Each structure stands twice: as structure tokens, then as C-alpha cells.
Amino acid sequence: QAKRTGRQGICFFTSAVQQRAARHLQLVNALRYAIERKQLHVVYQPQVALRERAIIGAEALLRWESPELGNVSPAEFIPAAEESGLIQSIGAWVLREAVRQAVRWRAEGLPPVTMAVNLSAVQFRNTDLPKLITRILQEEGLPAEYLELELTEAVAANDPQGAIAMMNNLHERGVRMSIDDFGTGYSSLSHLKKFMAYKLKIDQSFVRDITTDAEDRAIVNAIIQMARSLGMRTIAEGVETIEQLSYLHEHHCDEIQGYYFSRPVAATAFRQLLLDGAARAFNNPA
Ligand code: C2E
Ligand code: MG
Ligand code: MG
Ligand code: MG
């Protein structure tokens, strides 16, 4: 009798730790079948070059619609996929899906765009990654320079020697690399110059208050200057207003990405953005 009450007590007062563990298990169990049950899809967000006023890239962002759990954010399910090892198959699926989409747009004769795909730390540490990428590019028929791999600064900073070696390997295969969430990952400047990065993605936390916060401005300006002198391009993430866009343009940021121009959209809607061109993003349409 007493024992049963005790168990019920435990059920009522589940700790936060237990709740997190239960959620993790729930996510992993549902995620295991997400690919074969066709619950995953990829949306694309334009990357717009400011001087050229053109869409020059697309970032592939993963979406999961689970019948049991609803729409789960990648910020929540990617960590669960990493801890469970499922990220290897999910990451490979996203790569192939995004590369395939880039090939389709090229075949339709649309303006050329680079396809940017996020890499998880677990994928990046896998020594088979370069072979996998080369195989996908060959099988799908995309020239390597149209693929860009996004690695967060935190992952690169955590193992700089490994990051330098892997980025060198991928660079030699013709694939571009960009450093995501730049400014939040504490990479040392001596390592940064050795990363074979094509582009720095300025984290959206610095962009948010760029028109009002003098310190954020100083950080963004410093990142842009440093990238320029190291021969890297810059893209600002999370650009939501014309004021942010104008500031970045005046301060020689090369590209922007954010809701101001477009949210991440399905492939068919992205195709229409490519047809319309980027002119409508600016006050003075061509
Ligand atoms: P991220 O790579 O830094 O992607 C940018 C995030 O900012 C995306 O969130 C995007 O939807 C959001 N965003 C874009 N423009 C704006 C804006 O103007 N304002 C605001 N507030 N947000 C904006 P999302 O799609 O939820 O992805 C979150 C993170 O999940 C990504 O951050 C990335 O780290 C990870 N992720 C997404 N897809 C994948 C994937 O296929 N593989 C891996 N390994 N990670 C992924
Ligand atoms: Mg990214
Ligand atoms: Mg980012
Ligand atoms: Mg991020």
C-alpha cells in the first residue's frame, strides 16, 4: 500500500531533470523514423548580396513535422539527434536533399545560387565527411563551388587543429566553408586566419540592436574590417529592418540574410524569389 502511494508521489513530482530526460527519449524515438516516414523537409532562406542586389545563396534549414509531437524546432531536435547518433543519417539526408535542389534550380536555368548547409559538430568530427560530400556532389551532379558548408564558430574554436585540417580537406575539394554564429564562439585570431573560411556569418545577436547599440555597432564594424583584411566575405544574419540593412550596406557588409528579405521558404517559393530577383528588397526597385 505504502509503496504504491510512494510511486504515485514520484509520478506527481517528476523533477525537471527527469522531464528533460523523458522529452529527450520521446524526441529520439520519434526522430528514428522521421526520415522514412517523410516527416523531415528542408526550407531555404535567401542570402542577398548588397552591392549586386541579387540573391546569390540559399541556406538549407531543416524542418520536422511530427504527427505525435507537432512542429519541433531544430534548436531542440538537432541536439537530440547529435546525442543519439541519428545526426549522421539526418545530416547526410539534408546534404543530399539540398544538393539535389540546387541541381534542379540550375537545370531550370534560374540565376545561380550557392547552397549553404549546416554541419553539426558530430558530422564535422567524422573523418568520412569529405568522402561523403564528394560522393553526393558527384552522384547529384553539382559543381563543388556551389556547395557551402556552415560550421559554427563554437565548434571550430573547440578543436581548432581538427577544424583547420577538416576545412583544408574540404577546401581542396572545392567546397566553400563559412563560420556560422560568428562573434559568439571565442575562436582565437591566430586560428581564424588558418581556417580556410570563405565567409563569416555575423551572429544575429549583434545585428538585432545595430541601429541603437553603439557596442554592437563597434563589434560588427570590427568583424567586417577583420574579415576584409583576411580576405573573407561577411554576411549578417537576422536582418529584419531596412535600417539594419542600410547600416550594414554603408559599413561594407557583403551580404544579408533575414526576415526583412524573406523567411525560410519551401523550394517552390524560393524559385519564385529567384525569378522575381532581389530588387524588391531595396527601396529603389530596378
Ligand atoms: P543557424 O544556422 O544560425 O540558422 C539561422 C536561424 O535564424 C534559423 O533558425 C533561421 O530561421 C533564423 N532566422 C533567419 N532570419 C531571421 C531573422 O530575421 N530573425 C530571426 N529572429 N531569426 C531568423 P532555425 O531554422 O530555427 O534553425 C536554428 C538552428 O538550428 C540553426 O541556426 C542551425 O544551427 C540549426 N539547424 C537548422 N537546420 C539544420 C541542419 O540541417 N543541420 C544542422 N546540423 N543544424 C541545423
Ligand atoms: Mg547556419
Ligand atoms: Mg547562425
Ligand atoms: Mg545558430
Coordinates of C-alpha atoms and ligand atoms in Angstrom, one line a residue:
Q1 CA 0.0 0.0 0.0
A2 CA 2.6 2.5 1.2
K3 CA 4.8 1.6 -1.7
R4 CA 2.1 2.3 -4.3
T5 CA 1.5 5.7 -2.8
G6 CA 5.2 6.3 -3.0
R7 CA 5.3 5.5 -6.7
Q8 CA 2.4 7.8 -7.3
G9 CA 4.2 10.5 -5.4
I10 CA 7.2 10.2 -7.7
C11 CA 4.9 10.5 -10.7
F12 CA 3.3 13.7 -9.4
F13 CA 6.6 15.3 -8.6
T14 CA 8.8 14.5 -11.5
S15 CA 11.9 16.6 -11.4
A16 CA 12.9 18.9 -14.2
V17 CA 15.9 16.6 -14.9
Q18 CA 13.5 13.7 -15.3
Q19 CA 11.2 15.7 -17.5
R20 CA 14.1 16.7 -19.8
A21 CA 15.3 13.0 -20.0
A22 CA 11.8 11.9 -20.9
R23 CA 11.5 14.6 -23.6
H24 CA 14.8 13.6 -25.0
L25 CA 13.8 9.9 -25.2
Q26 CA 10.5 10.9 -26.8
L27 CA 12.3 13.0 -29.4
V28 CA 14.9 10.3 -30.2
N29 CA 12.3 7.6 -30.5
A30 CA 10.2 9.7 -32.9
L31 CA 13.2 11.0 -34.8
R32 CA 14.4 7.5 -35.5
Y33 CA 11.6 7.0 -38.1
A34 CA 11.3 10.6 -39.2
I35 CA 13.2 10.2 -42.5
E36 CA 11.5 7.0 -43.7
R37 CA 8.1 8.4 -42.7
K38 CA 8.9 11.6 -44.7
Q39 CA 8.4 13.9 -41.8
L40 CA 11.5 15.9 -42.5
H41 CA 11.8 18.6 -45.1
V42 CA 14.1 21.4 -46.0
V43 CA 13.3 25.1 -46.3
Y44 CA 15.5 27.7 -48.0
Q45 CA 16.4 31.2 -46.9
P46 CA 17.9 33.6 -49.4
Q47 CA 21.3 35.2 -49.0
V48 CA 21.3 38.6 -50.7
A49 CA 24.5 40.4 -51.9
L50 CA 24.1 44.1 -51.1
R51 CA 26.3 45.6 -53.8
E52 CA 24.9 43.3 -56.6
R53 CA 21.4 43.5 -55.2
A54 CA 20.9 39.8 -56.1
I55 CA 20.1 36.6 -54.4
I56 CA 23.4 34.7 -54.5
G57 CA 22.8 31.9 -52.0
A58 CA 20.3 29.8 -50.2
E59 CA 20.7 28.4 -46.6
A60 CA 19.0 25.0 -46.2
L61 CA 17.2 24.8 -42.9
L62 CA 15.7 21.5 -41.6
R63 CA 12.1 21.2 -40.5
W64 CA 10.4 18.3 -38.7
E65 CA 6.7 17.9 -38.6
S66 CA 5.9 15.0 -36.3
P67 CA 2.3 13.7 -36.2
E68 CA 2.8 13.0 -32.4
L69 CA 4.9 15.9 -31.3
G70 CA 3.9 18.6 -33.8
N71 CA 6.5 21.0 -35.3
V72 CA 9.7 20.6 -33.4
S73 CA 12.3 23.3 -33.7
P74 CA 15.8 22.3 -35.0
A75 CA 17.2 24.1 -32.0
E76 CA 15.6 21.3 -29.9
F77 CA 15.8 18.2 -32.1
I78 CA 19.3 18.7 -33.6
P79 CA 20.9 18.3 -30.1
A80 CA 18.8 15.1 -29.6
A81 CA 19.9 13.9 -33.0
E82 CA 23.5 14.6 -32.1
E83 CA 23.5 12.8 -28.7
S84 CA 21.8 9.7 -30.2
G85 CA 24.0 9.5 -33.3
L86 CA 20.9 10.0 -35.6
I87 CA 22.6 13.2 -36.9
Q88 CA 24.8 11.1 -39.2
S89 CA 21.9 9.8 -41.3
I90 CA 19.8 13.0 -40.9
G91 CA 22.8 15.2 -41.8
A92 CA 23.5 13.1 -44.9
W93 CA 19.9 13.3 -45.9
V94 CA 19.8 17.1 -45.6
L95 CA 23.1 17.4 -47.6
R96 CA 21.7 15.2 -50.5
E97 CA 18.3 16.9 -50.4
A98 CA 19.8 20.4 -50.6
V99 CA 22.4 19.5 -53.3
R100 CA 19.5 17.9 -55.3
Q101 CA 17.5 21.1 -55.0
A102 CA 20.5 23.2 -56.2
V103 CA 20.9 20.9 -59.2
R104 CA 17.1 21.3 -60.1
W105 CA 17.3 25.1 -60.0
R106 CA 20.4 25.1 -62.2
A107 CA 18.7 22.7 -64.6
E108 CA 15.8 25.2 -64.8
G109 CA 18.2 27.9 -65.8
L110 CA 17.5 30.1 -62.8
P111 CA 20.2 32.6 -61.6
P112 CA 22.9 30.5 -59.9
V113 CA 22.9 30.3 -56.1
T114 CA 25.3 28.7 -53.7
M115 CA 23.7 26.2 -51.4
A116 CA 24.7 26.5 -47.8
V117 CA 24.1 23.5 -45.5
N118 CA 24.7 23.5 -41.7
L119 CA 27.1 20.9 -40.3
S120 CA 26.8 19.5 -36.8
A121 CA 29.8 19.1 -34.7
V122 CA 29.3 15.3 -34.8
Q123 CA 29.3 15.3 -38.6
F124 CA 32.4 17.6 -38.7
R125 CA 34.4 15.2 -36.5
N126 CA 33.6 12.2 -38.7
T127 CA 36.7 11.6 -40.9
D128 CA 34.4 10.1 -43.6
L129 CA 32.7 13.5 -44.2
P130 CA 34.9 14.7 -47.1
K131 CA 34.3 11.4 -48.9
L132 CA 30.5 11.6 -48.3
I133 CA 30.4 15.1 -49.6
T134 CA 32.4 14.3 -52.7
R135 CA 30.2 11.3 -53.4
I136 CA 26.9 13.3 -53.0
L137 CA 28.3 16.1 -55.3
Q138 CA 29.3 13.6 -58.0
E139 CA 26.1 11.5 -57.8
E140 CA 23.8 14.5 -57.9
G141 CA 25.9 16.5 -60.4
L142 CA 26.7 19.8 -58.6
P143 CA 30.0 21.6 -59.1
A144 CA 31.7 21.7 -55.6
E145 CA 31.9 25.5 -55.6
Y146 CA 28.1 25.7 -55.4
L147 CA 28.1 24.0 -52.0
E148 CA 28.9 25.9 -48.9
L149 CA 29.2 24.2 -45.5
E150 CA 28.3 26.2 -42.4
L151 CA 30.2 25.4 -39.2
T152 CA 29.5 27.3 -36.0
E153 CA 32.4 29.3 -34.6
A154 CA 31.9 27.4 -31.3
V155 CA 32.6 24.0 -32.9
A156 CA 35.7 25.4 -34.8
A157 CA 37.0 27.0 -31.6
N158 CA 36.5 23.9 -29.6
D159 CA 39.0 21.9 -31.7
P160 CA 41.0 24.4 -33.8
Q161 CA 43.5 21.8 -35.1
G162 CA 40.8 19.4 -36.1
A163 CA 38.9 22.2 -37.7
I164 CA 41.9 23.5 -39.7
A165 CA 42.6 20.0 -41.0
M166 CA 39.0 19.3 -42.0
M167 CA 38.4 22.7 -43.5
N168 CA 41.6 22.3 -45.5
N169 CA 40.5 19.0 -46.8
L170 CA 37.1 20.3 -47.8
H171 CA 38.6 23.5 -49.3
E172 CA 40.9 21.3 -51.5
R173 CA 37.8 19.5 -52.8
G174 CA 36.5 22.9 -53.9
V175 CA 33.7 23.2 -51.3
R176 CA 33.3 26.6 -49.6
M177 CA 33.3 26.9 -45.8
S178 CA 31.6 29.6 -43.7
I179 CA 31.8 30.2 -40.0
D180 CA 28.3 30.4 -38.5
D181 CA 27.2 32.5 -35.5
F182 CA 30.5 34.4 -35.6
G183 CA 31.3 36.5 -32.6
T184 CA 29.8 34.0 -30.1
G185 CA 32.4 31.3 -30.2
Y186 CA 35.7 32.7 -28.9
S187 CA 37.9 31.5 -31.7
S188 CA 41.4 32.9 -31.5
L189 CA 42.6 35.3 -34.2
S190 CA 45.6 33.1 -34.9
H191 CA 43.4 30.2 -35.6
L192 CA 40.9 32.2 -37.6
K193 CA 43.5 33.1 -40.3
K194 CA 44.2 29.4 -40.7
F195 CA 40.6 28.4 -41.1
M196 CA 40.0 28.2 -44.9
A197 CA 36.8 30.1 -44.5
Y198 CA 35.2 31.8 -47.4
K199 CA 32.7 33.8 -45.3
L200 CA 32.0 34.9 -41.8
K201 CA 28.3 34.9 -40.7
I202 CA 27.9 37.7 -38.2
D203 CA 25.6 36.3 -35.4
Q204 CA 22.1 37.8 -35.2
S205 CA 22.6 38.8 -31.6
F206 CA 24.9 41.7 -32.8
V207 CA 22.6 42.6 -35.7
R208 CA 19.4 43.0 -33.6
D209 CA 20.2 46.3 -32.0
I210 CA 22.7 47.5 -34.5
T211 CA 20.9 50.8 -35.1
T212 CA 20.7 51.7 -31.4
D213 CA 23.6 50.0 -29.6
A214 CA 27.0 51.5 -30.0
E215 CA 28.8 48.5 -28.7
D216 CA 27.1 46.1 -31.1
R217 CA 28.0 48.5 -33.9
A218 CA 31.6 48.5 -32.8
I219 CA 31.7 44.7 -32.8
V220 CA 30.0 44.4 -36.2
N221 CA 32.3 47.0 -37.8
A222 CA 35.4 45.2 -36.3
I223 CA 34.2 41.9 -37.7
I224 CA 33.7 43.3 -41.1
Q225 CA 37.1 45.1 -41.2
M226 CA 38.9 42.0 -39.9
A227 CA 37.2 39.7 -42.5
R228 CA 38.0 42.1 -45.3
S229 CA 41.7 42.2 -44.3
L230 CA 41.8 38.4 -44.1
G231 CA 40.1 38.1 -47.5
M232 CA 36.8 36.7 -46.2
R233 CA 33.3 37.8 -47.1
T234 CA 30.8 38.8 -44.5
I235 CA 27.1 38.1 -44.2
A236 CA 24.8 39.5 -41.4
E237 CA 22.2 37.1 -40.0
G238 CA 18.8 38.0 -38.7
V239 CA 18.3 41.3 -40.7
E240 CA 14.7 42.3 -40.1
T241 CA 14.5 46.0 -40.9
I242 CA 15.5 48.4 -43.7
E243 CA 17.5 50.4 -41.1
Q244 CA 19.7 47.4 -40.3
L245 CA 20.1 46.7 -44.0
S246 CA 21.2 50.3 -44.7
Y247 CA 23.6 50.4 -41.8
L248 CA 25.3 47.1 -43.0
H249 CA 25.4 48.3 -46.6
E250 CA 27.1 51.5 -45.6
H251 CA 29.6 49.7 -43.5
H252 CA 30.6 47.3 -46.3
C253 CA 29.0 44.1 -45.2
D254 CA 28.8 41.9 -48.3
E255 CA 25.5 40.0 -47.8
I256 CA 22.4 39.9 -45.6
Q257 CA 20.1 37.1 -44.6
G258 CA 16.9 37.6 -42.6
Y259 CA 13.2 38.1 -42.4
Y260 CA 13.5 41.6 -44.0
F261 CA 14.1 40.0 -47.3
S262 CA 12.4 36.6 -46.7
R263 CA 11.8 34.0 -44.1
P264 CA 13.0 30.5 -44.9
V265 CA 10.5 29.2 -47.5
A266 CA 9.7 26.0 -49.4
A267 CA 11.6 25.2 -52.6
T268 CA 8.8 26.3 -54.9
A269 CA 8.5 29.7 -53.1
F270 CA 12.3 30.2 -53.3
R271 CA 12.2 29.5 -57.0
Q272 CA 9.7 32.4 -57.3
L273 CA 12.1 34.7 -55.3
L274 CA 14.8 33.8 -57.8
L275 CA 12.5 34.7 -60.7
D276 CA 11.5 38.0 -59.1
G277 CA 15.0 39.0 -58.3
A278 CA 16.3 40.8 -55.3
A279 CA 15.4 44.3 -56.5
R280 CA 12.2 44.4 -54.4
A281 CA 14.3 44.0 -51.3
F282 CA 15.6 47.5 -51.7
N283 CA 13.8 50.9 -51.5
N284 CA 14.7 51.6 -55.1
P285 CA 13.5 48.7 -57.2
A286 CA 15.3 48.3 -60.5
Ligands
C2E1 P1 21.6 29.0 -37.9 O1 22.3 28.1 -38.9 O2 22.3 30.1 -37.3 O3 20.3 29.5 -38.7 C1 19.7 30.7 -38.6 C2 18.4 30.7 -37.8 O4 17.9 32.0 -37.7 C3 17.3 29.9 -38.5 O5 16.6 29.3 -37.4 C4 16.5 30.9 -39.2 O6 15.2 30.5 -39.4 C5 16.6 32.0 -38.2 N1 16.4 33.4 -38.8 C6 16.7 33.7 -40.1 N2 16.4 35.0 -40.3 C7 15.9 35.5 -39.1 C8 15.5 36.8 -38.7 O7 15.5 37.8 -39.5 N3 15.2 36.9 -37.4 C9 15.2 35.9 -36.6 N4 14.8 36.1 -35.3 N5 15.6 34.6 -36.9 C10 16.0 34.5 -38.2 P2 16.1 27.7 -37.5 O8 15.7 27.4 -38.9 O9 15.1 27.5 -36.4 O10 17.4 27.0 -37.1 C11 18.0 27.1 -35.9 C12 19.4 26.4 -35.8 O11 19.2 25.0 -36.0 C13 20.3 26.9 -37.0 O12 20.9 28.1 -36.7 C14 21.3 25.7 -37.0 O13 22.2 25.8 -36.1 C15 20.4 24.5 -36.7 N6 19.9 23.8 -37.9 C16 18.9 24.1 -38.8 N7 18.9 23.2 -39.8 C17 20.0 22.4 -39.6 C18 20.5 21.2 -40.3 O14 20.1 20.8 -41.4 N8 21.6 20.7 -39.8 C19 22.2 21.1 -38.6 N9 23.3 20.5 -38.1 N10 21.7 22.1 -37.9 C20 20.6 22.8 -38.4
MG2 MG 23.5 28.4 -40.4
MG3 MG 23.7 31.4 -37.4
MG4 MG 22.5 29.5 -34.7

